[in-house]
mmCIF file of C-alpha atoms and ligand atoms in Angstrom:
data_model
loop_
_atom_site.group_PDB
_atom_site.id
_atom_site.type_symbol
_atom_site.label_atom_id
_atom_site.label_comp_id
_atom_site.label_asym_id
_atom_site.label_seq_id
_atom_site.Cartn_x
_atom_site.Cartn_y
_atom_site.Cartn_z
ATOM 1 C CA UNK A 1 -262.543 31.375 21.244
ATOM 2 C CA UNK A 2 -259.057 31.936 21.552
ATOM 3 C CA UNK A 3 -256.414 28.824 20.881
ATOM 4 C CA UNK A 4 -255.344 26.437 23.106
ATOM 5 C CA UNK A 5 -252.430 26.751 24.660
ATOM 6 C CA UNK A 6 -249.369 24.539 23.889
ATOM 7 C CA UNK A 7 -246.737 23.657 26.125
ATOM 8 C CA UNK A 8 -244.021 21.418 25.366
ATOM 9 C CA UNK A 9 -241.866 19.420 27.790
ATOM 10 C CA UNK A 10 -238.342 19.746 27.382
ATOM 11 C CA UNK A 11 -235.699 18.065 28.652
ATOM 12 C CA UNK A 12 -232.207 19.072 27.247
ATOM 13 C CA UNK A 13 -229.866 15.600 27.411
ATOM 14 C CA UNK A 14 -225.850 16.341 27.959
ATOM 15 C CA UNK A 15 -225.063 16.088 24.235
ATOM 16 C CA UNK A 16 -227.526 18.582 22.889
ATOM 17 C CA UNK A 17 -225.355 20.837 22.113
ATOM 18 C CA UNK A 18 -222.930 18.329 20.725
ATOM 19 C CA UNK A 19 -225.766 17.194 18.303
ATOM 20 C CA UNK A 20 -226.668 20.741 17.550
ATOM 21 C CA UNK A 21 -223.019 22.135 16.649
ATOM 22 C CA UNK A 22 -222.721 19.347 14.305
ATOM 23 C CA UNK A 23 -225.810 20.536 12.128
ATOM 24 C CA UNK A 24 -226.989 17.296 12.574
ATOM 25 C CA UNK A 25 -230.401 16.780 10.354
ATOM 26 C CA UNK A 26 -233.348 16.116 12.064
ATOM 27 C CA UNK A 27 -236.097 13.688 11.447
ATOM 28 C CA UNK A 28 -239.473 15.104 11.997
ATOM 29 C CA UNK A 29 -242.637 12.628 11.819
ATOM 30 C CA UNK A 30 -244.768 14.454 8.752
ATOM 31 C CA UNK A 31 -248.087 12.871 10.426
ATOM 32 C CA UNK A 32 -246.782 14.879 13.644
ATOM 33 C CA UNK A 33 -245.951 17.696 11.634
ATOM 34 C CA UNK A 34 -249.412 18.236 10.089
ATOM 35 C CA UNK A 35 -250.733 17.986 13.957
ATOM 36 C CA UNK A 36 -248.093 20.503 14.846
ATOM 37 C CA UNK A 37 -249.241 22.916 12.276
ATOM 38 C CA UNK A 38 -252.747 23.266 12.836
ATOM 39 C CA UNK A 39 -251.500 24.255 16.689
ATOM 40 C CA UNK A 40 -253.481 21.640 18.195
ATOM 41 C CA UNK A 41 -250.702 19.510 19.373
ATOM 42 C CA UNK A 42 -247.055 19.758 20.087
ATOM 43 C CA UNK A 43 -244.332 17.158 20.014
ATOM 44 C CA UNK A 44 -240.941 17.534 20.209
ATOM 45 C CA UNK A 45 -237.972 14.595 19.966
ATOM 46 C CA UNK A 46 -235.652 14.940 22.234
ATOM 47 C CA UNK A 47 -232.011 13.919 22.814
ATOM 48 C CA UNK A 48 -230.957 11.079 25.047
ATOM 49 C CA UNK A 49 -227.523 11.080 26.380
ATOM 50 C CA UNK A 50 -224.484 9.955 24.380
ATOM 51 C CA UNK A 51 -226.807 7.340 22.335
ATOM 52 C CA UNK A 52 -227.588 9.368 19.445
ATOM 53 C CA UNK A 53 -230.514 6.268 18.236
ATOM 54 C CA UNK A 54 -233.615 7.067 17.027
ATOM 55 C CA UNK A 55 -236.438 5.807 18.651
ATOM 56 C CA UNK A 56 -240.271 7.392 18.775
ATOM 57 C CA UNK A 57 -240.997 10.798 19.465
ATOM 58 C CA UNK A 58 -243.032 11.291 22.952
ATOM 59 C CA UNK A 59 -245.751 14.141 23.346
ATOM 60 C CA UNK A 60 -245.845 16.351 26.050
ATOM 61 C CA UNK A 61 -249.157 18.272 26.094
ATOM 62 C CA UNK A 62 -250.576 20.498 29.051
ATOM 63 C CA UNK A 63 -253.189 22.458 29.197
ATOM 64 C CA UNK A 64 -252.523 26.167 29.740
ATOM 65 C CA UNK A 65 -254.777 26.065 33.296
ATOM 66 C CA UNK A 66 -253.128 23.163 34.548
ATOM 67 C CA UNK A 67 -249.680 23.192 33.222
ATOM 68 C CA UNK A 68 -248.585 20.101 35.988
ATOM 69 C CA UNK A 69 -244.521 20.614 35.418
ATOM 70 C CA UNK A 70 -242.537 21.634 37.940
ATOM 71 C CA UNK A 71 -241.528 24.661 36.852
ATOM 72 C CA UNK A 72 -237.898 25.943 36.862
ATOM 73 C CA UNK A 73 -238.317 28.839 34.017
ATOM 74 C CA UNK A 74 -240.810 30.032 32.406
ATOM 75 C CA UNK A 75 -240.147 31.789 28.821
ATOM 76 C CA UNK A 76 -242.333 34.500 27.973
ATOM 77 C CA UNK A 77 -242.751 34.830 24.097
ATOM 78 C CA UNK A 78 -240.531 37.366 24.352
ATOM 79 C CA UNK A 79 -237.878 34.874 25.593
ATOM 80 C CA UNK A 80 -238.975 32.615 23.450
ATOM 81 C CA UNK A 81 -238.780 34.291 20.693
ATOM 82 C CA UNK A 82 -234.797 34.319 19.105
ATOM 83 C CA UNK A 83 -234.672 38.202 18.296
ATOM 84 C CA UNK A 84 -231.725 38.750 16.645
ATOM 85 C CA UNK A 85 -232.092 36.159 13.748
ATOM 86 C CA UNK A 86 -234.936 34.639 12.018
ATOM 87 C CA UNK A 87 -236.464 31.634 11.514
ATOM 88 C CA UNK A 88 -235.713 31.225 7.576
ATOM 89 C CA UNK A 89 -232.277 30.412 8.931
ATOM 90 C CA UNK A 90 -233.658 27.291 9.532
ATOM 91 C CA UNK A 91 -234.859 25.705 6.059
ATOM 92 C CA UNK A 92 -237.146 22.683 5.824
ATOM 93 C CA UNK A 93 -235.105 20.760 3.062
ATOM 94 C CA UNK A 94 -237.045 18.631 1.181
ATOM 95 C CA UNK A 95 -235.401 15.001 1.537
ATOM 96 C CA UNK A 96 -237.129 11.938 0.628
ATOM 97 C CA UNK A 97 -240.497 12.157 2.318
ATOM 98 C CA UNK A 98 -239.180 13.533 5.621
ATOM 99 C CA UNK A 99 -239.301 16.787 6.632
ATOM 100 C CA UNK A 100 -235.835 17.309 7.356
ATOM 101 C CA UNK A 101 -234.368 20.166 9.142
ATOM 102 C CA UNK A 102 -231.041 21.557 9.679
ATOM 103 C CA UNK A 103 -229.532 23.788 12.073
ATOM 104 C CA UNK A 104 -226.987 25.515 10.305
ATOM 105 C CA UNK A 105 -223.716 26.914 11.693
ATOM 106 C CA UNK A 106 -224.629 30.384 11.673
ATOM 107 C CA UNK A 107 -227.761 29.553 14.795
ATOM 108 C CA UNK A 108 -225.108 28.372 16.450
ATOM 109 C CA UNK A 109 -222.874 30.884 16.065
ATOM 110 C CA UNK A 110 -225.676 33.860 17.382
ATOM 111 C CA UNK A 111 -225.016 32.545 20.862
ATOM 112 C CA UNK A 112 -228.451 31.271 21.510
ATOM 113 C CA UNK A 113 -229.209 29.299 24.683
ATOM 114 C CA UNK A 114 -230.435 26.146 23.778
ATOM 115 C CA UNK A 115 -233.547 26.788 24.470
ATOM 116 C CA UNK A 116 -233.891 29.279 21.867
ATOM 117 C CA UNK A 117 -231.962 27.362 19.304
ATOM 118 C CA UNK A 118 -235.121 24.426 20.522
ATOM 119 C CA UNK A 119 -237.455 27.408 19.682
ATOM 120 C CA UNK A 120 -236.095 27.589 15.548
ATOM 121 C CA UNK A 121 -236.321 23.988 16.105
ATOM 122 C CA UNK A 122 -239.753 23.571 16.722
ATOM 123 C CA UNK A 123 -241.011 26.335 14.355
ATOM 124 C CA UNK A 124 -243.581 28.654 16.374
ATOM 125 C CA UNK A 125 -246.851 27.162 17.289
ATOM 126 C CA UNK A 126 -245.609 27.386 20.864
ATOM 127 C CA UNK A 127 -246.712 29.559 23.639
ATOM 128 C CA UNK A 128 -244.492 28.585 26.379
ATOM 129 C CA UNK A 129 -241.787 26.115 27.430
ATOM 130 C CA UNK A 130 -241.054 24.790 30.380
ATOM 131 C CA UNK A 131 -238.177 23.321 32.026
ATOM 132 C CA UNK A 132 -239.000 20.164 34.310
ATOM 133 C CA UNK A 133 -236.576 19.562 37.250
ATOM 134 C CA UNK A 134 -237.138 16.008 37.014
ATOM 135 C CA UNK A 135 -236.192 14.978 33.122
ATOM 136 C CA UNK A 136 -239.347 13.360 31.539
ATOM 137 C CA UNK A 137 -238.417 10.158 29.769
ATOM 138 C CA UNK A 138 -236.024 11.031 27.050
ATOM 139 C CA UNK A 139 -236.353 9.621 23.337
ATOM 140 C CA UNK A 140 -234.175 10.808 20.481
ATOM 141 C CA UNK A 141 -233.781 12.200 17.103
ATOM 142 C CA UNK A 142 -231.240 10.873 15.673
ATOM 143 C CA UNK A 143 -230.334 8.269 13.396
ATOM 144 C CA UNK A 144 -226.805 8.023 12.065
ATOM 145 C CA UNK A 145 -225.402 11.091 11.782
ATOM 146 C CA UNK A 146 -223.169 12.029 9.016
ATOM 147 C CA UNK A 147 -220.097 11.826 9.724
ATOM 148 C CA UNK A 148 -218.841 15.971 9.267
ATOM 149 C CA UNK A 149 -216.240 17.371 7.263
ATOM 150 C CA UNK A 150 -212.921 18.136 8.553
ATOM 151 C CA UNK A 151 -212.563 21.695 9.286
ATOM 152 C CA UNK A 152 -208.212 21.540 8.200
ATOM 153 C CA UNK A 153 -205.952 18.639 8.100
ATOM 154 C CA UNK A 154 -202.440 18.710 9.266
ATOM 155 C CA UNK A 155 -199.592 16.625 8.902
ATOM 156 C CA UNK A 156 -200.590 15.194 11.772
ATOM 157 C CA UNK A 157 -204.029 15.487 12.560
ATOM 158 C CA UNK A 158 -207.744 16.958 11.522
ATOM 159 C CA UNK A 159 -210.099 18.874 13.166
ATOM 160 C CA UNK A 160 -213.580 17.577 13.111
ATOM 161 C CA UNK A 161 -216.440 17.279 14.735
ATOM 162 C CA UNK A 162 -216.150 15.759 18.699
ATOM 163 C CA UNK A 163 -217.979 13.760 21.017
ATOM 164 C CA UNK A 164 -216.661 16.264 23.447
ATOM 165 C CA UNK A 165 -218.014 19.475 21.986
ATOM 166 C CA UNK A 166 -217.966 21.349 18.852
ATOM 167 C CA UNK A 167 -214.312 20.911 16.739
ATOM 168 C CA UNK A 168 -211.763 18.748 18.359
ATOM 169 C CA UNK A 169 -208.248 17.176 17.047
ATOM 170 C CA UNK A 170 -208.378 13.643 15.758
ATOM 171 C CA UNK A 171 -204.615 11.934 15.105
ATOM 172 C CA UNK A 172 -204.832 11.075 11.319
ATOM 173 C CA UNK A 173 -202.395 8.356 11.838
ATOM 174 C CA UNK A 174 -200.747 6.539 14.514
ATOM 175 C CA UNK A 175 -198.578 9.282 16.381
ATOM 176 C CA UNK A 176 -195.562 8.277 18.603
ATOM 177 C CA UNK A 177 -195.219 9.778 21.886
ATOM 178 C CA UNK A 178 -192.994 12.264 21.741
ATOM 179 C CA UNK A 179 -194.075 13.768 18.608
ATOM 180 C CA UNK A 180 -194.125 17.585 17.399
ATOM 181 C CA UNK A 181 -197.856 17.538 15.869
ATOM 182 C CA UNK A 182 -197.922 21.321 15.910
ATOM 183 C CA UNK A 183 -195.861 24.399 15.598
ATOM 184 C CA UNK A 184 -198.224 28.244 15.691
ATOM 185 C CA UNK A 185 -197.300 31.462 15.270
ATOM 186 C CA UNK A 186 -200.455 33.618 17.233
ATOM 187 C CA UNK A 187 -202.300 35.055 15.616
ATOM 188 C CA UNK A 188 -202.928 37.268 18.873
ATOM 189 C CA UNK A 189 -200.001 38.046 21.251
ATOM 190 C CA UNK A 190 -201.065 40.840 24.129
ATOM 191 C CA UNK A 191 -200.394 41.651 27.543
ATOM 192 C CA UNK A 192 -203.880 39.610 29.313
ATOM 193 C CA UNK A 193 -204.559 42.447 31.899
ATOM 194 C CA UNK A 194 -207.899 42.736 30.839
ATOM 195 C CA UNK A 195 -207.184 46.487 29.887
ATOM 196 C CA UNK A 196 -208.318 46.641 26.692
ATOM 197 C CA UNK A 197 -205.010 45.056 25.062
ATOM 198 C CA UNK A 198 -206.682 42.694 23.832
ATOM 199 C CA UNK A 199 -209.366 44.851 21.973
ATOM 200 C CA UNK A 200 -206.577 46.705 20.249
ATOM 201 C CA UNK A 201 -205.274 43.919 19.090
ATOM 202 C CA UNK A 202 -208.631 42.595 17.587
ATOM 203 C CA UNK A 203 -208.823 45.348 16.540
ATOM 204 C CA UNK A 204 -205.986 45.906 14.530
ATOM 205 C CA UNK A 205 -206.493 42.114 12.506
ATOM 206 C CA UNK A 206 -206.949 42.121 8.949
ATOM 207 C CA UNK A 207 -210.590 41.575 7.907
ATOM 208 C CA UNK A 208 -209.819 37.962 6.882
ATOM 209 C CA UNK A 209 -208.259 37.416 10.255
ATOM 210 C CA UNK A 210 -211.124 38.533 11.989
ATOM 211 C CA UNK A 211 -213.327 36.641 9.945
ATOM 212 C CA UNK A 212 -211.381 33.144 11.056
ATOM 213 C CA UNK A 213 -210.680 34.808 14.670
ATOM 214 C CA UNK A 214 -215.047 34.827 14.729
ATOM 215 C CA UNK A 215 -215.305 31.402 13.644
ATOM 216 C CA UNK A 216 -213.625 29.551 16.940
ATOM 217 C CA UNK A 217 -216.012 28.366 20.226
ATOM 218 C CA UNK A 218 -216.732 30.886 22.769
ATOM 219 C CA UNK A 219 -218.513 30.156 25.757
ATOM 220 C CA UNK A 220 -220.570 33.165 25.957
ATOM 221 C CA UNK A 221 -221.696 33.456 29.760
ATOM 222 C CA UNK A 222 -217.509 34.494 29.943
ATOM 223 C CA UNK A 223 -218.365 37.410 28.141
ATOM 224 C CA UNK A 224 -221.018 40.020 26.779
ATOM 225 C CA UNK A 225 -218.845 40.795 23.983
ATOM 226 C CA UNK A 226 -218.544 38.257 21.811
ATOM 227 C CA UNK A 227 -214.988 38.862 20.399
ATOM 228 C CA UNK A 228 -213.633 39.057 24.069
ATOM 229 C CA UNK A 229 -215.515 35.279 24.446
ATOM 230 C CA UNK A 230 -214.084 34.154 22.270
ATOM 231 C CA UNK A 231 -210.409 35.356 23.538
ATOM 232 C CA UNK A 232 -211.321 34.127 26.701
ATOM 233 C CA UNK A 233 -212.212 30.347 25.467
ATOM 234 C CA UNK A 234 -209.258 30.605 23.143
ATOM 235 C CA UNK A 235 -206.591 31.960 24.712
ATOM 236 C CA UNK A 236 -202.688 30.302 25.873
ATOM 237 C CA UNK A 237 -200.923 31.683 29.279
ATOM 238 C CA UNK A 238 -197.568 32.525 26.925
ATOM 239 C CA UNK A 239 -195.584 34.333 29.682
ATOM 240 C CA UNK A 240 -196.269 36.207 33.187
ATOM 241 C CA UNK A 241 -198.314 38.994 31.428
ATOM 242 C CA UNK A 242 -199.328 38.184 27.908
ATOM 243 C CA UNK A 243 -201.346 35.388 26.584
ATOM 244 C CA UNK A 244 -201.740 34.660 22.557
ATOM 245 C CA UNK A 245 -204.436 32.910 20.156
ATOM 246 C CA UNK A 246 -203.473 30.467 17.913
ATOM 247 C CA UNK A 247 -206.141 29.415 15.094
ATOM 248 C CA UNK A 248 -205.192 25.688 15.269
ATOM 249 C CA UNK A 249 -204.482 25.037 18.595
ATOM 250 C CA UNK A 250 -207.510 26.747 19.413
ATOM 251 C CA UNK A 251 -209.577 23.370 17.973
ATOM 252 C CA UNK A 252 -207.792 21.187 21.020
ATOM 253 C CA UNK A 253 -210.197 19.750 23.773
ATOM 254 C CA UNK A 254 -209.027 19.270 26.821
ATOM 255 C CA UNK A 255 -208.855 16.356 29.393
ATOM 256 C CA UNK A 256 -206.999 16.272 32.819
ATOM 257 C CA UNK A 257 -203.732 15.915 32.827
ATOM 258 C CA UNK A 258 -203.073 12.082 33.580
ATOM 259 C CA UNK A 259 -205.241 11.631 30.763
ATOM 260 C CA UNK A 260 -204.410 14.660 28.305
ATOM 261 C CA UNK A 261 -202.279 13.207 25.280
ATOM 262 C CA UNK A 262 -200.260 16.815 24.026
ATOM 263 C CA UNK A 263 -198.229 19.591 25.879
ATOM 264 C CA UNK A 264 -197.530 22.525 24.784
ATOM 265 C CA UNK A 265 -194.226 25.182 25.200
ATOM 266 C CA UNK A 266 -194.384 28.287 23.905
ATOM 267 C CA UNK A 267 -190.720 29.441 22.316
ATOM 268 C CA UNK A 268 -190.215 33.273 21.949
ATOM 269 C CA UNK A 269 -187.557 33.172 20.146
ATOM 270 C CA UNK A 270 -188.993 31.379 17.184
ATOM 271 C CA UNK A 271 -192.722 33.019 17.448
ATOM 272 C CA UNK A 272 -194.070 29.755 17.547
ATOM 273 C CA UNK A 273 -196.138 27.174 20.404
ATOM 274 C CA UNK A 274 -195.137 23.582 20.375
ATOM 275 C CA UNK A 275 -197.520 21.196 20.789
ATOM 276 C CA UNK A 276 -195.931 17.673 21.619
ATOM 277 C CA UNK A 277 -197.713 14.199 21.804
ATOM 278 C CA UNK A 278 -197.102 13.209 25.568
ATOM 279 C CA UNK A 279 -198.150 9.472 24.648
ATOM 280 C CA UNK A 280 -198.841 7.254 22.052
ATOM 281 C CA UNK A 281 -202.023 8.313 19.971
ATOM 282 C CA UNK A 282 -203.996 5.693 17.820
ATOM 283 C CA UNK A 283 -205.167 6.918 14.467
ATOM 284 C CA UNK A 284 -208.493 7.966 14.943
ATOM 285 C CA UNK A 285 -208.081 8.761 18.649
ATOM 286 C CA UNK A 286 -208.751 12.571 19.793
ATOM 287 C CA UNK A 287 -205.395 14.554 21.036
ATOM 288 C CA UNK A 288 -206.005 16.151 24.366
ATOM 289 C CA UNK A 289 -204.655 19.272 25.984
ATOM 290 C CA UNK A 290 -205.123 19.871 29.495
ATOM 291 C CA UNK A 291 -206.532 23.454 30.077
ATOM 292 C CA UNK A 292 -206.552 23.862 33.476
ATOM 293 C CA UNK A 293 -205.541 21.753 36.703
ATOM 294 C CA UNK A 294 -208.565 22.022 38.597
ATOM 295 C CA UNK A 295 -211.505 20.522 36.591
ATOM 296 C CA UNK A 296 -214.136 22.244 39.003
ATOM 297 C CA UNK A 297 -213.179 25.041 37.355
ATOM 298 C CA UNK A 298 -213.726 24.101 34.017
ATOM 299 C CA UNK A 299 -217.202 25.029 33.925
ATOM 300 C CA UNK A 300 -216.812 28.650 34.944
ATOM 301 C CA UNK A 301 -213.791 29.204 32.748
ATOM 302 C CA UNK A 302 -214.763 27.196 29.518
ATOM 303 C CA UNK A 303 -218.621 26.013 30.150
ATOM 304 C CA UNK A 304 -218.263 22.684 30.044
ATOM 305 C CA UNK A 305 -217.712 19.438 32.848
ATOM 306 C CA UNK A 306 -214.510 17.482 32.084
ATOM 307 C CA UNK A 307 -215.656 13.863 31.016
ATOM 308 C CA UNK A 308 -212.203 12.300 31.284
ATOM 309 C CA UNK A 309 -211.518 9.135 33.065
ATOM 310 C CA UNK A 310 -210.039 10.596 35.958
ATOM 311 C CA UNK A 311 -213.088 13.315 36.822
ATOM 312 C CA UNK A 312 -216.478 12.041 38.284
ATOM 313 C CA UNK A 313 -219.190 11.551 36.454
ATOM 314 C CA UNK A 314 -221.789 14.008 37.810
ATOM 315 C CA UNK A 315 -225.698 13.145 37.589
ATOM 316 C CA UNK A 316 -227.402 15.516 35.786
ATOM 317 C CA UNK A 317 -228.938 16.979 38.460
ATOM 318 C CA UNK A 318 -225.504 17.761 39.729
ATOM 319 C CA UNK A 319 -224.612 19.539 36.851
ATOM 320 C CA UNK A 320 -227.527 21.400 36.623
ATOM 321 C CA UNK A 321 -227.020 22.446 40.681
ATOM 322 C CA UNK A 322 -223.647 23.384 39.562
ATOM 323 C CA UNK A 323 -224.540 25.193 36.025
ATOM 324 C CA UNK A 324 -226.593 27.543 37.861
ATOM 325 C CA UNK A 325 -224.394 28.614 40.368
ATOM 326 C CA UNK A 326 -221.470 29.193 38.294
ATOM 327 C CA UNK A 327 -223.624 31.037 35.115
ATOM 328 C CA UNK A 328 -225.614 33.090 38.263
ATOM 329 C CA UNK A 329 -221.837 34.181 39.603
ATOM 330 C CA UNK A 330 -220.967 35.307 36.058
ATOM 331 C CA UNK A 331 -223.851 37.072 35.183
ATOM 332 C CA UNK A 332 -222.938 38.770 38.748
ATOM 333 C CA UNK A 333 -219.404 39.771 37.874
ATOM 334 C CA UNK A 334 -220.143 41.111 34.383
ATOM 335 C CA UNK A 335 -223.019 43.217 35.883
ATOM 336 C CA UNK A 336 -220.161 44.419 38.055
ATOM 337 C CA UNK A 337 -217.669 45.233 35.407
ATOM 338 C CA UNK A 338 -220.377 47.447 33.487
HETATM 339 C C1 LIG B 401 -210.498 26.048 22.985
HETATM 340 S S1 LIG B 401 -212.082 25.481 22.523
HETATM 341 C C2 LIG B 401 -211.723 23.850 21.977
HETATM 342 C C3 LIG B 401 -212.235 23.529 20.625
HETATM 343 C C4 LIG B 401 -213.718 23.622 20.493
HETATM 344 N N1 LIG B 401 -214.340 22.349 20.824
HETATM 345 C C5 LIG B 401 -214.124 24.074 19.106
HETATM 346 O O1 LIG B 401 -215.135 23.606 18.588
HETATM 347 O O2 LIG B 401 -213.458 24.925 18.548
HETATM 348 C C6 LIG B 401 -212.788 25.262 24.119
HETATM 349 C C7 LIG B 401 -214.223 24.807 24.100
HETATM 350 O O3 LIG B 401 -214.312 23.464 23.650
HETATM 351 C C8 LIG B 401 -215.253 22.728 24.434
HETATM 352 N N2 LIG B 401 -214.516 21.672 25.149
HETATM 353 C C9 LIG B 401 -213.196 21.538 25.275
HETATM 354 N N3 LIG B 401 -212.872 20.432 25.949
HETATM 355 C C10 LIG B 401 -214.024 19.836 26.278
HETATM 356 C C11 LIG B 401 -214.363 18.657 27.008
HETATM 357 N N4 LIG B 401 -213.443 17.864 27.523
HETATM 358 N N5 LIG B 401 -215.669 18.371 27.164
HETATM 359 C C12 LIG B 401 -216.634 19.177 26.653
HETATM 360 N N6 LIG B 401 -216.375 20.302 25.952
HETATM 361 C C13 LIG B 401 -215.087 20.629 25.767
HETATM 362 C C14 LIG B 401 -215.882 23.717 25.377
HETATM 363 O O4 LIG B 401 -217.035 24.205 24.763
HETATM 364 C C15 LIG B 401 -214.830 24.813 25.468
HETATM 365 O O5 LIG B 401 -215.389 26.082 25.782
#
């Protein structure tokens, strides 16, 4: 008699890919995990918006005749399945008498939609997931995260881990407004016509360069190549045709202006950007840049919805309305270009 079918109910919460760039351990239940194992059952924890608590996982089981979800996407096995890396990269680390299990920086760095990056998660006994319109209840994973290392420290300021996503800069002490936190040679300067300057230049970076060049956010719907993500996430508007990189810099979040905390001025002459607190900044407190100055188009440009005080909070269903549109129009364009 052939298996069973197991399909799990997943509903990904805002901050999931906060928790999961953070390599966050995860608690698994080792009662749930035996159940898990022998294929008979499924359960997966799941993320609750912005409360990072730990509370009991929930099981989602459905028959494979009467799956009941309202179904927005189906993954095939082949989907499913996260080709270009393997499993191992996630290792079951034996602590106390918890499974516990990381997701290490290098999942996150093989672009994987979070749904594959769920797929390491879970380990494999999993035919199928499916994506409900209307979020099942949400209960978490989480309990007191480590706090993560800082990435550098400046005079000024480290990078480390944000609420907002991935790295952001957090003032190390109290900065006056006014202040020059940051002065950056690029490590990229090129004309941005998206003739293949920029490639050149990649190209032309010392190994070690490269190496730290790969290590910064990309949003990767910008961009089939990977490299040319990451330029896109990365790069500063220098002058009318060229735009530059700058390793550091690159690590600033961004809110609206009104509520941004640093400017910027980029000084030929000298080689160097200026970044200059615009208001006071607590110790502690994240230092803002504004990226753009309309936030509807911060999605499409950098992948994300702008949670600062002056933008509207969307529902989630809003977001999702809007996620699709925007990552359907890319997918569009880059077909185009090829
Ligand atoms: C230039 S990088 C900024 C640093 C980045 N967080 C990192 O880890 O290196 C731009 C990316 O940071 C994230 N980001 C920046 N500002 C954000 C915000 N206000 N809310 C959510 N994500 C943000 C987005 O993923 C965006 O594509």
């Amino acid at each position: 008699m052939a298996a069973a079918s197991v399909y799990w109910q997943v509903s990904l919460a805002d901050d999931y890919l906060v928790w999961a760039s953070q390599s966050v351990p995860w608690k698994w239940n080792p009662a749930k995990l035996n159940q898990k194992s022998n294929g008979a059952a499924g359960f997966l924890h799941k993320i609750s918006p912005g409360t990072g608590k730990s509370s009991t996982p929930s099981i989602s089981q459905h028959s494979a005749t009467t799956p009941q979800l309202s179904i927005e996407e189906k993954l095939t096995p082949e989907k499913f399945k996260p080709s270009p890396i393997s499993t191992s990269l996630v290792t079951p680390e034996k602590q106390s008498n918890n499974g516990i299990i990381s997701i290490f920086d290098t999942v996150f760095q093989h672009r994987l939609s979070p749904i594959e990056r769920l797929a390491i998660l879970t380990g494999s006994p999993v035919e199928a997931i499916f994506i409900p319109d209307s979020p099942p209840e949400i209960t978490t994973t989480h309990e007191n995260p480590p706090p993560s290392p800082p990435l550098f420290v400046t005079e000024h300021f480290e990078a480390r881990a944000s609420p907002k996503g991935g790295y952001g800069a957090f003032a190390i002490q109290n900065i006056a407004a006014g202040t020059g936190i940051l002065s950056e040679p690029p490590l990229i300067n090129c004309p941005d016509d998206g003739d293949g300057h920029f490639y050149q230049a990649y190209e032309g970076l010392s190994a070690d360069d490269r190496k730290a060049f790969l290590k910064l956010a990309s949003w990767s719907k910008i961009d089939d190549d990977r490299a040319t993500a990451i330029w896109k996430t990365n790069r500063f508007r220098l002058d009318q045709t060229n735009s530059g990189l700058f390793l550091k810099a690159a690590r600033f979040n961004h809110a609206c202006l009104a509520q941004s905390s640093c400017c910027y001025q980029w000084d030929p002459a000298s080689n160097q950007m200026h970044f200059t607190t615009t208001k006071d900044v607590a110790k502690g407190e994240e230092i803002t840049i504004s990226y753009a100055t309309n936030p509807d188009l911060l999605y499409e440009d950098y992948g994300f919805f702008c949670d600062c005080k002056a933008c509207p909070t969307l529902s989630s269903g809003e977001k999702f309305r809007r996620k699709c549109e925007v990552e359907s129009k890319l997918r569009t364009e880059l077909r185009r270009k090829w």
